[in-house]
């Protein structure tokens, strides 16, 4: 699971000024928002947004920092990924330049929804990969996965983003492979 704000810029300029209007994915593939003060909005008042992370059933491949190692095996050259802790002398290629053919992690989108950032549940924070963390409060100390998620968000996006409580895409997925494109996803070739 992951949370992203990309594509919600217009709404997130003033997130408290809008309410999420559509409860399900419209047939257009878009979600709609309306101004908070207008519960019977005209078409021109409705803001449509489309999730750029796909829809349920779509396949995603994860880009990583990587390099192609110049040692040949029976298949040819092979890729090494920085996330594995490898320390090769070859220069690393940034993740934004990773071709799909070099991807080893493949995901299938299982659900997409929109919610406010701070509405994250304990279960979702754990699914995000957050650690169970102690939060020292003024009145009392608490320990939770939400605390861990909050800490991660603050480190990446800062206090202002957390305090603004933006609308976020919540993308759930299942991991199909961590070792390359699954065989069942390869196109079938007709050998005659």
Tab-separated table of C-alpha atoms in Angstrom:
chain	number	residue	atom	x	y	z
A	1	UNK	CA	0.000	0.000	0.000
A	2	UNK	CA	1.138	3.534	-0.689
A	3	UNK	CA	-0.187	7.085	-0.440
A	4	UNK	CA	0.512	9.712	-3.099
A	5	UNK	CA	-0.597	13.320	-3.671
A	6	UNK	CA	0.332	13.557	-7.373
A	7	UNK	CA	-2.572	14.650	-9.540
A	8	UNK	CA	-4.486	16.229	-6.655
A	9	UNK	CA	-2.685	19.586	-6.803
A	10	UNK	CA	-5.758	21.715	-7.544
A	11	UNK	CA	-7.717	20.204	-4.637
A	12	UNK	CA	-4.759	20.307	-2.257
A	13	UNK	CA	-4.138	24.044	-2.629
A	14	UNK	CA	-6.966	24.328	-0.076
A	15	UNK	CA	-8.006	20.762	0.827
A	16	UNK	CA	-10.580	21.900	3.401
A	17	UNK	CA	-12.496	23.739	0.652
A	18	UNK	CA	-13.543	20.525	-1.143
A	19	UNK	CA	-15.405	17.359	-0.378
A	20	UNK	CA	-14.936	14.066	-2.133
A	21	UNK	CA	-18.111	13.587	-4.129
A	22	UNK	CA	-17.869	10.180	-5.778
A	23	UNK	CA	-17.827	7.155	-3.517
A	24	UNK	CA	-16.910	4.734	-6.303
A	25	UNK	CA	-14.761	4.938	-9.396
A	26	UNK	CA	-16.863	6.519	-12.139
A	27	UNK	CA	-17.113	4.719	-15.479
A	28	UNK	CA	-14.923	7.533	-16.833
A	29	UNK	CA	-12.086	6.383	-14.585
A	30	UNK	CA	-12.206	9.714	-12.781
A	31	UNK	CA	-13.076	10.757	-9.261
A	32	UNK	CA	-14.924	13.977	-8.502
A	33	UNK	CA	-14.713	16.723	-5.898
A	34	UNK	CA	-17.032	19.662	-5.287
A	35	UNK	CA	-16.706	22.907	-3.309
A	36	UNK	CA	-17.509	22.384	0.370
A	37	UNK	CA	-20.277	25.003	0.441
A	38	UNK	CA	-22.096	23.570	-2.578
A	39	UNK	CA	-23.908	20.279	-2.037
A	40	UNK	CA	-25.765	20.541	-5.383
A	41	UNK	CA	-22.891	21.630	-7.617
A	42	UNK	CA	-23.289	22.554	-11.264
A	43	UNK	CA	-21.079	20.705	-13.728
A	44	UNK	CA	-18.658	23.637	-13.928
A	45	UNK	CA	-18.139	23.486	-10.146
A	46	UNK	CA	-17.144	19.811	-10.169
A	47	UNK	CA	-13.448	19.012	-10.335
A	48	UNK	CA	-12.540	15.676	-11.889
A	49	UNK	CA	-9.263	13.956	-11.104
A	50	UNK	CA	-7.842	10.781	-12.557
A	51	UNK	CA	-5.492	8.486	-10.705
A	52	UNK	CA	-2.218	8.250	-12.577
A	53	UNK	CA	-1.335	5.057	-10.700
A	54	UNK	CA	-3.842	3.011	-12.671
A	55	UNK	CA	-6.965	1.135	-11.671
A	56	UNK	CA	-7.610	-2.220	-9.990
A	57	UNK	CA	-6.127	-5.016	-12.082
A	58	UNK	CA	-3.383	-2.890	-13.659
A	59	UNK	CA	0.234	-4.056	-13.481
A	60	UNK	CA	2.979	-1.839	-12.098
A	61	UNK	CA	6.720	-2.324	-12.221
A	62	UNK	CA	8.999	-0.808	-9.603
A	63	UNK	CA	11.984	1.261	-10.661
A	64	UNK	CA	15.143	0.872	-8.605
A	65	UNK	CA	18.694	2.195	-8.654
A	66	UNK	CA	20.599	-0.492	-10.538
A	67	UNK	CA	23.568	-1.329	-12.717
A	68	UNK	CA	24.307	-3.905	-15.363
A	69	UNK	CA	27.211	-6.098	-14.290
A	70	UNK	CA	29.733	-6.990	-16.970
A	71	UNK	CA	30.153	-10.589	-15.859
A	72	UNK	CA	28.530	-12.970	-18.290
A	73	UNK	CA	26.533	-15.971	-17.209
A	74	UNK	CA	24.682	-18.377	-19.470
A	75	UNK	CA	21.975	-15.746	-20.048
A	76	UNK	CA	24.334	-12.809	-20.735
A	77	UNK	CA	24.849	-9.768	-18.538
A	78	UNK	CA	22.804	-9.427	-15.377
A	79	UNK	CA	21.448	-6.598	-13.248
A	80	UNK	CA	22.423	-5.737	-9.691
A	81	UNK	CA	20.224	-3.581	-7.464
A	82	UNK	CA	21.537	-1.055	-4.957
A	83	UNK	CA	18.720	-1.851	-2.496
A	84	UNK	CA	20.309	-5.282	-1.965
A	85	UNK	CA	23.348	-3.639	-0.381
A	86	UNK	CA	25.653	-4.497	-3.284
A	87	UNK	CA	28.735	-2.321	-3.608
A	88	UNK	CA	29.838	-2.746	-7.202
A	89	UNK	CA	32.516	-0.590	-8.790
A	90	UNK	CA	30.263	0.052	-11.790
A	91	UNK	CA	28.339	3.343	-11.674
A	92	UNK	CA	24.740	3.102	-10.467
A	93	UNK	CA	21.946	4.084	-12.837
A	94	UNK	CA	19.240	6.203	-11.133
A	95	UNK	CA	15.835	4.564	-10.800
A	96	UNK	CA	14.180	7.084	-13.130
A	97	UNK	CA	16.277	5.627	-15.986
A	98	UNK	CA	15.427	1.970	-15.319
A	99	UNK	CA	13.880	0.280	-18.364
A	100	UNK	CA	10.916	-2.012	-17.803
A	101	UNK	CA	13.025	-4.998	-18.916
A	102	UNK	CA	15.361	-4.504	-15.931
A	103	UNK	CA	12.536	-4.424	-13.351
A	104	UNK	CA	12.428	-7.288	-10.878
A	105	UNK	CA	9.490	-6.136	-8.711
A	106	UNK	CA	6.028	-6.421	-10.274
A	107	UNK	CA	2.770	-5.426	-8.598
A	108	UNK	CA	-0.935	-5.742	-9.384
A	109	UNK	CA	-3.204	-2.892	-8.233
A	110	UNK	CA	-5.983	-4.311	-6.039
A	111	UNK	CA	-7.724	-1.118	-4.896
A	112	UNK	CA	-7.593	2.649	-5.287
A	113	UNK	CA	-9.353	5.164	-3.100
A	114	UNK	CA	-9.033	8.771	-2.009
A	115	UNK	CA	-8.879	9.981	1.575
A	116	UNK	CA	-7.370	12.705	3.719
A	117	UNK	CA	-3.801	11.975	4.801
A	118	UNK	CA	-4.399	11.931	8.547
A	119	UNK	CA	-7.367	9.530	8.172
A	120	UNK	CA	-4.890	6.653	7.842
A	121	UNK	CA	-5.820	3.673	10.026
A	122	UNK	CA	-3.477	1.655	12.190
A	123	UNK	CA	-3.899	-1.289	9.786
A	124	UNK	CA	-3.091	0.857	6.732
A	125	UNK	CA	-0.032	2.387	8.420
A	126	UNK	CA	1.285	-1.130	9.031
A	127	UNK	CA	0.537	-2.082	5.395
A	128	UNK	CA	2.542	0.998	4.320
A	129	UNK	CA	5.569	-0.574	6.015
A	130	UNK	CA	5.716	1.852	8.935
A	131	UNK	CA	7.359	0.665	12.135
A	132	UNK	CA	5.632	0.468	15.493
A	133	UNK	CA	6.926	3.696	17.020
A	134	UNK	CA	6.784	5.547	20.312
A	135	UNK	CA	5.505	9.119	20.105
A	136	UNK	CA	6.298	11.344	23.071
A	137	UNK	CA	3.290	13.539	23.677
A	138	UNK	CA	2.712	16.466	25.995
A	139	UNK	CA	0.019	14.617	27.947
A	140	UNK	CA	0.893	10.998	27.306
A	141	UNK	CA	3.172	8.780	25.248
A	142	UNK	CA	1.637	6.512	22.616
A	143	UNK	CA	2.984	3.679	20.522
A	144	UNK	CA	1.502	2.792	17.138
A	145	UNK	CA	2.107	2.154	13.438
A	146	UNK	CA	0.337	5.483	12.741
A	147	UNK	CA	3.117	7.182	14.721
A	148	UNK	CA	5.665	5.452	12.502
A	149	UNK	CA	3.821	6.547	9.362
A	150	UNK	CA	3.572	10.115	10.671
A	151	UNK	CA	7.319	10.161	11.288
A	152	UNK	CA	8.051	8.928	7.743
A	153	UNK	CA	5.669	11.483	6.178
A	154	UNK	CA	7.141	14.347	8.213
A	155	UNK	CA	10.707	13.372	7.255
A	156	UNK	CA	9.840	13.262	3.542
A	157	UNK	CA	7.235	16.011	3.175
A	158	UNK	CA	7.628	18.252	6.233
A	159	UNK	CA	5.328	19.628	8.899
A	160	UNK	CA	3.410	21.910	6.522
A	161	UNK	CA	2.200	18.975	4.432
A	162	UNK	CA	1.093	16.999	7.495
A	163	UNK	CA	-0.660	20.036	8.988
A	164	UNK	CA	-2.453	20.779	5.698
A	165	UNK	CA	-3.865	17.208	5.723
A	166	UNK	CA	-3.987	16.847	1.915
A	167	UNK	CA	-6.168	14.499	-0.079
A	168	UNK	CA	-4.140	11.414	-1.089
A	169	UNK	CA	-4.488	8.496	-3.443
A	170	UNK	CA	-4.406	5.253	-1.474
A	171	UNK	CA	-3.125	2.526	-3.798
A	172	UNK	CA	-3.256	-1.073	-2.600
A	173	UNK	CA	-1.429	-3.793	-4.486
A	174	UNK	CA	-0.253	-7.371	-4.352
A	175	UNK	CA	3.352	-8.301	-5.085
A	176	UNK	CA	3.498	-10.630	-8.086
A	177	UNK	CA	7.274	-11.017	-8.245
A	178	UNK	CA	10.509	-9.796	-6.688
A	179	UNK	CA	12.730	-11.634	-9.166
A	180	UNK	CA	11.616	-10.308	-12.547
A	181	UNK	CA	8.522	-10.261	-14.714
A	182	UNK	CA	6.378	-13.290	-13.831
A	183	UNK	CA	6.227	-15.883	-16.591
A	184	UNK	CA	2.416	-15.781	-16.602
A	185	UNK	CA	2.639	-12.122	-17.648
A	186	UNK	CA	4.875	-12.822	-20.640
A	187	UNK	CA	3.109	-12.727	-24.006
A	188	UNK	CA	2.347	-16.123	-25.491
A	189	UNK	CA	4.206	-16.739	-28.731
A	190	UNK	CA	2.892	-19.068	-31.391
A	191	UNK	CA	5.694	-21.350	-32.595
A	192	UNK	CA	4.817	-23.016	-35.902
